[in-house]
Coordinates of C-alpha atoms in Angstrom, one line a residue:
Chain Y
M30 CA -20.8 10.1 -1.4
E31 CA -22.3 7.9 -3.8
L32 CA -24.0 11.0 -5.5
R33 CA -21.0 12.4 -5.6
T34 CA -19.4 9.9 -7.2
R35 CA -22.6 9.3 -9.6
A36 CA -22.0 12.8 -10.5
L37 CA -18.5 12.8 -11.8
E38 CA -18.8 9.4 -13.4
T39 CA -21.5 11.2 -15.5
I40 CA -19.5 14.2 -16.7
L41 CA -16.8 11.9 -17.4
T42 CA -18.8 9.8 -19.6
E43 CA -20.8 12.9 -21.5
K44 CA -17.3 14.7 -22.0
G45 CA -16.6 11.2 -23.5
Y46 CA -13.4 10.7 -21.3
V47 CA -14.2 7.2 -20.2
D48 CA -16.6 4.2 -21.1
A49 CA -19.3 3.4 -18.5
A50 CA -18.5 -0.1 -20.1
A51 CA -15.1 0.6 -19.5
L52 CA -14.9 1.1 -15.9
D53 CA -17.2 -2.3 -15.2
S54 CA -14.8 -4.1 -16.6
I55 CA -11.8 -2.5 -14.3
V56 CA -14.1 -3.3 -10.9
Q57 CA -13.9 -6.6 -12.7
A58 CA -11.2 -6.9 -13.1
Y59 CA -9.9 -6.3 -9.8
E60 CA -12.6 -7.9 -8.6
S61 CA -11.3 -11.4 -10.3
K62 CA -7.7 -10.8 -11.0
I63 CA -6.0 -9.4 -8.1
G64 CA -5.6 -10.7 -4.4
P65 CA -3.8 -12.3 -1.8
R66 CA -3.9 -16.2 -3.4
N67 CA -1.7 -15.0 -6.3
G68 CA 1.0 -13.5 -3.4
A69 CA 0.0 -17.0 -1.9
Q70 CA 0.7 -19.0 -4.5
V71 CA 4.7 -17.1 -4.9
V72 CA 5.4 -18.5 -1.3
A73 CA 4.2 -21.5 -0.9
K74 CA 6.4 -21.6 -4.7
A75 CA 9.4 -20.3 -2.5
W76 CA 9.0 -22.7 -0.2
S77 CA 8.8 -25.7 -2.2
D78 CA 11.5 -24.6 -5.2
P79 CA 14.8 -23.6 -3.7
A80 CA 15.9 -22.4 -6.7
F81 CA 12.7 -20.2 -7.0
K82 CA 12.8 -18.8 -3.7
Q83 CA 16.4 -17.9 -4.6
A84 CA 15.7 -16.4 -8.1
L85 CA 12.4 -14.6 -6.4
L86 CA 15.2 -13.2 -3.6
A87 CA 17.7 -11.9 -5.7
D88 CA 14.7 -10.4 -8.4
A89 CA 11.4 -10.8 -7.6
S90 CA 9.8 -8.9 -10.1
K91 CA 11.7 -11.3 -12.8
A92 CA 10.8 -14.4 -10.5
V93 CA 7.4 -14.1 -10.4
G94 CA 7.0 -13.0 -14.2
T95 CA 7.9 -16.6 -15.0
L96 CA 4.6 -17.9 -12.6
G97 CA 2.0 -17.6 -15.9
H98 CA -1.2 -18.3 -13.1
V99 CA -0.3 -15.3 -10.7
S100 CA -1.3 -12.1 -12.7
R101 CA 1.8 -9.8 -14.6
V102 CA 3.9 -7.4 -12.1
G103 CA 6.1 -4.8 -13.1
D104 CA 9.7 -4.0 -12.2
H105 CA 9.6 -2.7 -9.1
L106 CA 8.7 -6.0 -7.1
V107 CA 11.4 -7.0 -3.6
A108 CA 10.3 -10.0 -1.8
V109 CA 12.2 -9.9 1.8
E110 CA 12.7 -12.8 3.9
N111 CA 11.8 -13.7 7.4
T112 CA 14.1 -15.9 9.7
P113 CA 14.2 -16.8 13.0
Q114 CA 16.7 -13.8 13.1
R115 CA 14.6 -11.5 11.4
H116 CA 11.4 -10.3 10.9
N117 CA 9.9 -7.8 8.0
M118 CA 7.0 -5.6 8.2
V119 CA 5.9 -3.5 5.4
V120 CA 4.2 0.2 5.3
C121 CA 3.3 3.2 3.8
T122 CA 3.9 6.3 6.0
L123 CA 3.1 8.4 3.6
C124 CA 0.3 7.0 1.3
S125 CA -1.1 3.4 0.7
C126 CA 2.1 2.3 -1.3
Y127 CA 0.6 -1.4 -1.6
P128 CA 2.0 -4.9 -3.9
W129 CA -2.1 -4.8 -5.6
E130 CA -0.1 -7.4 -8.0
V131 CA 0.4 -10.0 -5.6
L132 CA -1.6 -9.4 -2.3
G133 CA -4.8 -6.9 -4.1
L134 CA -6.5 -4.2 -3.2
P135 CA -4.9 -3.1 0.3
P136 CA -7.4 -4.0 3.7
V137 CA -8.2 -0.3 5.1
W138 CA -6.1 -0.8 8.2
Y139 CA -3.2 -0.7 6.1
K140 CA -4.1 2.4 4.9
A141 CA -5.6 4.4 8.4
A142 CA -3.8 6.5 10.6
P143 CA -3.0 4.2 13.1
Y144 CA -0.9 1.9 11.3
R145 CA 0.8 4.4 9.1
S146 CA 1.8 6.3 11.4
R147 CA 2.7 4.1 14.5
A148 CA 4.4 0.7 12.3
V149 CA 8.1 2.8 11.7
K150 CA 7.8 3.5 15.6
D151 CA 6.9 1.6 17.5
P152 CA 6.3 -1.8 15.6
R153 CA 6.3 -4.3 18.4
G154 CA 3.1 -2.3 19.8
V155 CA 1.4 -2.7 16.7
L156 CA 2.2 -6.8 16.1
A157 CA 0.2 -6.5 19.4
D158 CA -2.9 -5.0 18.2
F159 CA -2.4 -8.1 15.6
G160 CA -2.3 -10.4 18.2
V161 CA 1.3 -11.7 17.0
S162 CA 4.7 -11.6 19.3
L163 CA 7.7 -12.1 18.9
P164 CA 10.8 -13.2 20.9
T165 CA 12.4 -10.3 22.1
D166 CA 15.7 -10.3 20.4
T167 CA 14.6 -10.7 16.7
E168 CA 15.3 -8.0 14.9
I169 CA 12.7 -6.2 13.4
R170 CA 12.9 -4.8 9.7
V171 CA 10.0 -2.0 8.7
W172 CA 10.0 -1.3 5.4
D173 CA 8.4 2.2 4.5
S174 CA 7.2 2.1 0.6
T175 CA 8.3 5.3 -0.3
A176 CA 8.4 5.0 -3.7
E177 CA 7.8 2.6 -6.7
T178 CA 8.9 -0.5 -5.1
R179 CA 6.7 -2.9 -3.7
F180 CA 7.4 -5.4 -0.6
L181 CA 6.3 -9.3 -0.6
V182 CA 7.5 -10.1 2.7
L183 CA 8.4 -14.0 2.5
P184 CA 7.4 -15.6 5.4
M185 CA 9.0 -18.6 7.6
R186 CA 7.3 -22.1 6.5
P187 CA 5.6 -23.9 9.4
E188 CA 7.2 -27.4 10.8
G189 CA 4.9 -30.1 10.3
T190 CA 3.6 -29.1 6.8
E191 CA 6.5 -31.4 5.4
G192 CA 6.2 -33.3 2.3
W193 CA 2.5 -30.8 1.5
S194 CA 1.7 -30.3 -1.6
E195 CA 2.1 -26.2 -3.2
A196 CA -1.4 -25.9 -3.1
Q197 CA -1.9 -27.3 -0.2
L198 CA 1.1 -24.9 1.6
A199 CA -0.6 -21.8 -0.1
E200 CA -3.4 -22.7 1.6
I201 CA -2.3 -21.5 5.1
V202 CA -0.9 -18.3 3.2
T203 CA -2.5 -15.7 4.8
R204 CA -2.4 -12.0 3.3
D205 CA -0.9 -10.9 7.1
S206 CA 1.6 -13.1 6.5
M207 CA 3.1 -11.5 3.4
I208 CA 2.5 -8.2 4.8
G209 CA 4.8 -9.0 8.4
T210 CA 1.8 -8.4 10.3
G211 CA 0.7 -12.5 10.9
F212 CA 2.3 -15.8 10.3
P213 CA 1.0 -18.5 8.3
T214 CA -2.0 -20.7 9.3
T215 CA -0.6 -23.0 11.6
P216 CA -1.5 -26.7 10.4
G217 CA -3.9 -28.1 12.9
A218 CA -4.7 -25.2 14.3
P219 CA -8.4 -24.3 14.2
S220 CA -8.4 -21.4 11.4
Chain E
M8 CA 5.5 19.0 1.8
N9 CA 4.3 19.3 5.4
G10 CA 0.9 17.5 5.6
V11 CA -0.6 15.5 7.5
H12 CA -0.3 12.7 4.9
D13 CA 3.2 12.5 6.0
M14 CA 3.0 10.2 9.5
G15 CA 4.9 8.2 10.2
G16 CA 6.1 8.0 14.3
M17 CA 3.2 10.3 15.0
D18 CA 1.0 9.5 18.6
G19 CA -2.4 9.5 18.9
F20 CA -4.3 7.7 16.1
G21 CA -5.1 4.9 18.5
K22 CA -5.3 1.0 18.0
V23 CA -4.7 -0.7 14.2
E24 CA -8.2 -2.2 14.2
P25 CA -8.0 -5.1 11.8
E26 CA -11.5 -5.9 10.4
P27 CA -12.5 -9.6 9.9
N28 CA -13.4 -10.9 6.3
E29 CA -12.9 -7.6 5.3
P30 CA -14.9 -6.6 1.2
M31 CA -12.7 -5.1 -1.5
F32 CA -14.9 -2.7 -1.5
H33 CA -17.0 -1.6 1.5
T34 CA -19.9 0.0 -1.1
E35 CA -20.1 0.4 -4.9
W36 CA -19.6 4.1 -5.1
E37 CA -16.0 2.7 -3.6
S38 CA -15.2 0.5 -6.6
R39 CA -16.3 3.5 -9.2
V40 CA -14.0 5.7 -7.3
L41 CA -10.9 3.2 -8.2
A42 CA -12.2 2.8 -11.4
M43 CA -12.7 6.7 -12.7
V44 CA -8.8 7.4 -11.0
R45 CA -7.2 4.1 -12.9
A46 CA -8.6 5.2 -16.1
M47 CA -8.7 9.1 -15.9
G48 CA -4.9 8.5 -15.2
A49 CA -4.5 5.7 -18.1
A50 CA -6.0 8.3 -20.4
G51 CA -3.0 10.8 -20.0
A52 CA -5.2 13.0 -17.5
F53 CA -2.6 12.4 -14.8
N54 CA 0.5 11.3 -13.6
I55 CA 0.5 8.0 -10.3
D56 CA 2.8 10.9 -8.4
T57 CA 0.6 14.2 -9.3
S58 CA -2.6 12.2 -8.2
R59 CA -0.7 11.2 -5.0
S60 CA 0.0 15.2 -4.7
Y61 CA -3.6 16.2 -4.6
R62 CA -4.8 13.6 -2.2
E63 CA -2.5 15.3 0.3
A64 CA -2.6 18.9 -0.7
L65 CA -6.4 18.1 1.2
P66 CA -7.1 20.4 4.1
P67 CA -6.2 18.3 6.9
E68 CA -9.3 17.6 8.6
V69 CA -10.9 16.7 5.5
Y70 CA -7.9 14.5 5.1
L71 CA -7.9 13.1 8.6
T72 CA -11.9 12.5 8.3
S73 CA -12.3 10.8 5.5
S74 CA -12.1 7.7 4.1
Y75 CA -9.6 6.4 1.6
Y76 CA -12.0 6.6 -1.0
K77 CA -13.2 9.9 -0.2
K78 CA -9.9 10.8 -0.3
W79 CA -9.3 9.7 -4.2
L80 CA -13.1 11.6 -5.1
L81 CA -11.9 14.7 -4.0
G82 CA -8.5 14.0 -4.8
L83 CA -9.5 13.5 -8.6
E84 CA -11.7 16.4 -8.6
E85 CA -9.7 19.4 -7.7
N86 CA -6.8 17.4 -9.8
L87 CA -9.4 17.4 -12.7
I88 CA -10.7 20.8 -12.2
A89 CA -6.9 22.1 -12.0
K90 CA -6.3 21.0 -15.1
G91 CA -9.0 21.9 -16.9
Y92 CA -10.8 18.5 -18.0
I93 CA -14.2 19.4 -15.8
T94 CA -15.3 23.0 -14.2
T95 CA -16.4 23.4 -10.6
A96 CA -20.2 24.4 -12.1
E97 CA -19.9 20.7 -13.5
V98 CA -19.1 19.0 -10.9
A99 CA -21.9 21.5 -9.2
A100 CA -24.5 20.5 -11.5
G101 CA -23.7 16.5 -11.8
H102 CA -23.6 17.4 -15.8
A103 CA -21.5 18.3 -18.4
A104 CA -21.6 21.5 -19.7
E105 CA -18.5 22.7 -21.4
P106 CA -16.8 21.1 -24.1
P107 CA -14.0 18.3 -23.5
K108 CA -10.2 18.3 -23.0
P109 CA -8.5 16.5 -25.5
L110 CA -6.7 13.4 -23.2
K111 CA -2.9 12.9 -24.1
H112 CA -4.3 9.3 -24.8
G113 CA -7.5 9.6 -25.7
K114 CA -10.9 8.2 -24.8
F115 CA -10.3 5.2 -22.3
T116 CA -12.5 2.4 -23.4
V117 CA -12.9 -1.5 -22.5
D118 CA -9.9 -3.2 -24.7
Q119 CA -7.1 -0.8 -22.6
V120 CA -8.3 -2.2 -19.5
E121 CA -5.7 -5.3 -19.6
R122 CA -2.9 -3.0 -19.4
I123 CA -3.9 -1.2 -16.7
M124 CA -4.0 -4.3 -14.6
V125 CA -0.2 -4.6 -14.9
R126 CA 1.9 -2.4 -12.6
G127 CA 3.5 0.3 -14.5
Q128 CA 7.3 0.8 -15.0
F129 CA 9.0 3.5 -13.5
G130 CA 12.7 2.6 -14.8
R131 CA 15.0 5.1 -16.7
T132 CA 18.0 5.7 -18.2
P133 CA 20.6 6.8 -15.9
P134 CA 21.6 10.5 -16.6
A135 CA 24.6 10.5 -14.4
P136 CA 26.7 7.5 -12.6
A137 CA 25.3 6.3 -8.9
K138 CA 26.9 8.6 -6.4
F139 CA 26.1 5.7 -3.6
K140 CA 26.8 2.5 -3.4
P141 CA 25.1 -0.2 -0.4
G142 CA 27.2 0.1 2.9
D143 CA 27.6 4.1 2.0
R144 CA 26.9 5.6 5.0
V145 CA 24.5 8.7 3.5
R146 CA 22.3 11.7 5.9
A147 CA 19.0 12.4 5.0
K148 CA 19.0 16.3 3.9
N149 CA 16.8 18.8 6.1
I150 CA 14.7 19.9 3.2
H151 CA 10.6 20.7 3.6
P152 CA 9.8 21.2 -0.3
T153 CA 6.3 22.9 0.1
T154 CA 5.2 21.0 -2.8
H155 CA 5.1 16.9 -3.7
T156 CA 7.8 14.7 -1.9
R157 CA 8.5 11.1 -0.9
L158 CA 11.4 12.1 2.3
P159 CA 9.4 11.4 4.7
R160 CA 10.1 13.7 7.7
Y161 CA 10.9 11.2 10.1
V162 CA 14.0 10.2 8.7
R163 CA 15.4 14.1 7.4
G164 CA 18.4 15.0 9.5
H165 CA 19.3 11.8 10.2
V166 CA 22.1 9.2 8.8
G167 CA 21.4 5.7 7.4
V168 CA 23.4 3.2 5.3
V169 CA 22.6 2.0 1.6
E170 CA 21.1 -1.0 1.7
L171 CA 20.0 -1.5 -2.3
N172 CA 20.9 0.2 -5.4
L173 CA 17.3 0.0 -7.4
G174 CA 18.3 1.3 -10.3
C175 CA 17.3 4.8 -11.5
S176 CA 13.3 5.9 -11.6
V177 CA 11.2 8.7 -11.9
Y178 CA 11.6 11.5 -9.3
P179 CA 7.8 12.2 -8.1
D180 CA 8.8 16.0 -6.7
T181 CA 9.1 16.9 -10.2
A182 CA 7.0 14.5 -11.9
A183 CA 4.0 15.5 -8.9
I184 CA 3.9 19.3 -10.4
E185 CA 4.3 18.2 -14.2
A186 CA 8.0 19.3 -14.2
G187 CA 9.6 16.4 -16.0
E188 CA 10.7 12.7 -15.2
N189 CA 14.1 13.9 -14.1
P190 CA 15.2 10.1 -13.2
Q191 CA 17.0 9.2 -10.7
W192 CA 19.1 7.0 -8.5
L193 CA 16.5 5.3 -5.8
Y194 CA 18.0 3.6 -2.8
T195 CA 17.3 1.5 0.2
V196 CA 18.3 3.3 3.0
V197 CA 18.5 1.7 6.8
F198 CA 18.3 3.2 9.8
D199 CA 18.2 2.3 13.0
G200 CA 15.9 3.1 15.1
A201 CA 17.7 5.0 17.9
E202 CA 19.0 7.6 15.3
L203 CA 15.6 8.2 14.6
W204 CA 13.8 7.9 17.5
G205 CA 16.6 7.8 20.6
P206 CA 18.5 6.3 23.1
D207 CA 15.1 5.2 24.1
A208 CA 13.6 3.4 21.4
D209 CA 13.8 -1.0 20.5
P210 CA 17.8 -1.4 20.2
T211 CA 16.0 -4.8 17.6
V212 CA 14.4 -2.3 14.9
K213 CA 15.7 -0.9 11.9
I214 CA 13.3 1.3 9.4
S215 CA 14.3 2.0 5.5
V216 CA 12.8 4.0 3.3
D217 CA 13.3 4.3 -0.3
A218 CA 15.3 7.5 -1.3
F219 CA 16.0 9.5 -4.5
E220 CA 19.2 10.4 -4.5
P221 CA 18.7 14.5 -4.5
Y222 CA 17.3 13.4 -0.8
L223 CA 20.3 12.0 0.0
E224 CA 24.5 13.4 1.3
P225 CA 27.4 12.0 2.0
A226 CA 27.8 10.9 5.7

């Protein structure tokens, strides 16, 4: 694949379609500007600021757009809130749609057949693969990202985090907790 | 198309295996493939729906045995060859041999990188009022287009409830085949697990898809 990739890049640059430096710059931008820390900041802010949380759930694109310190999102972000009654989980059965701007590039498992095939039919079984179990009466809502809407799960704030700063809270927000296949790190537990 | 990419509800793929401390890219070529796809898309060689349709059209055995970025590379090659930007002979030789085909937005250069790090906008002016509203019962049509579509097989023929009106958006089914943006209303439609998977399904599970209006009929 390495040679085949290099061959295509050679053709595209020789034909004047792209600058190799522009490709370098794209890779660098992905490596430095996007990642789950952006989403973690959004979640921490929602946990700390009830007005922001309300705005996030009403229009996530707009609310996240007000936070200058995270990368800009487009118009199609929807935040879905976990509660004691309902757990949300996000998948893309048809390809690998994922909220890059707030979570970075998707992990391999998110793009692979086991998750894409089973998440909509056996979400509890999939959660078990992650070592996650939910009460048997909790509703599980699976969001299949079949269009350009992107979903961000707002996990429940763990107990024992009263009085924490947004920066402290952001530290415990895991990527998987924002996909719905995990929880935030429990305060005090070994990570 | 009813391809292997449409895998919601299929069995037999095994356990989900998260990789601890997974790197953003496992090898350098993966990052170059990502960059080439983004750059050529931004330069106007293809739209995102066309790009997806070429990956879906890979032979099933190739699709199922290729990594994500390998699928991206193979789909990109096929797409660019089909659109006349490169030739099969050039791919085989690893060098340009033919004159370039003009790109809609011109050469992709460094100053455009910031622009592509912001997500594209797919909302469009509605050509007609929305046919459905939140709370309406709708059936996903039993349709099987042989070209690109975003209505997964596992919901076709089943009844759900409209939960959100997501506005009017570029229609992937026509955009993918370069037959125009053809904007359509888009809805989040929720299905009970038992409606999709039968009476033995977990009663606590609900599944939603985002469905364009032409995919739906009143129920």
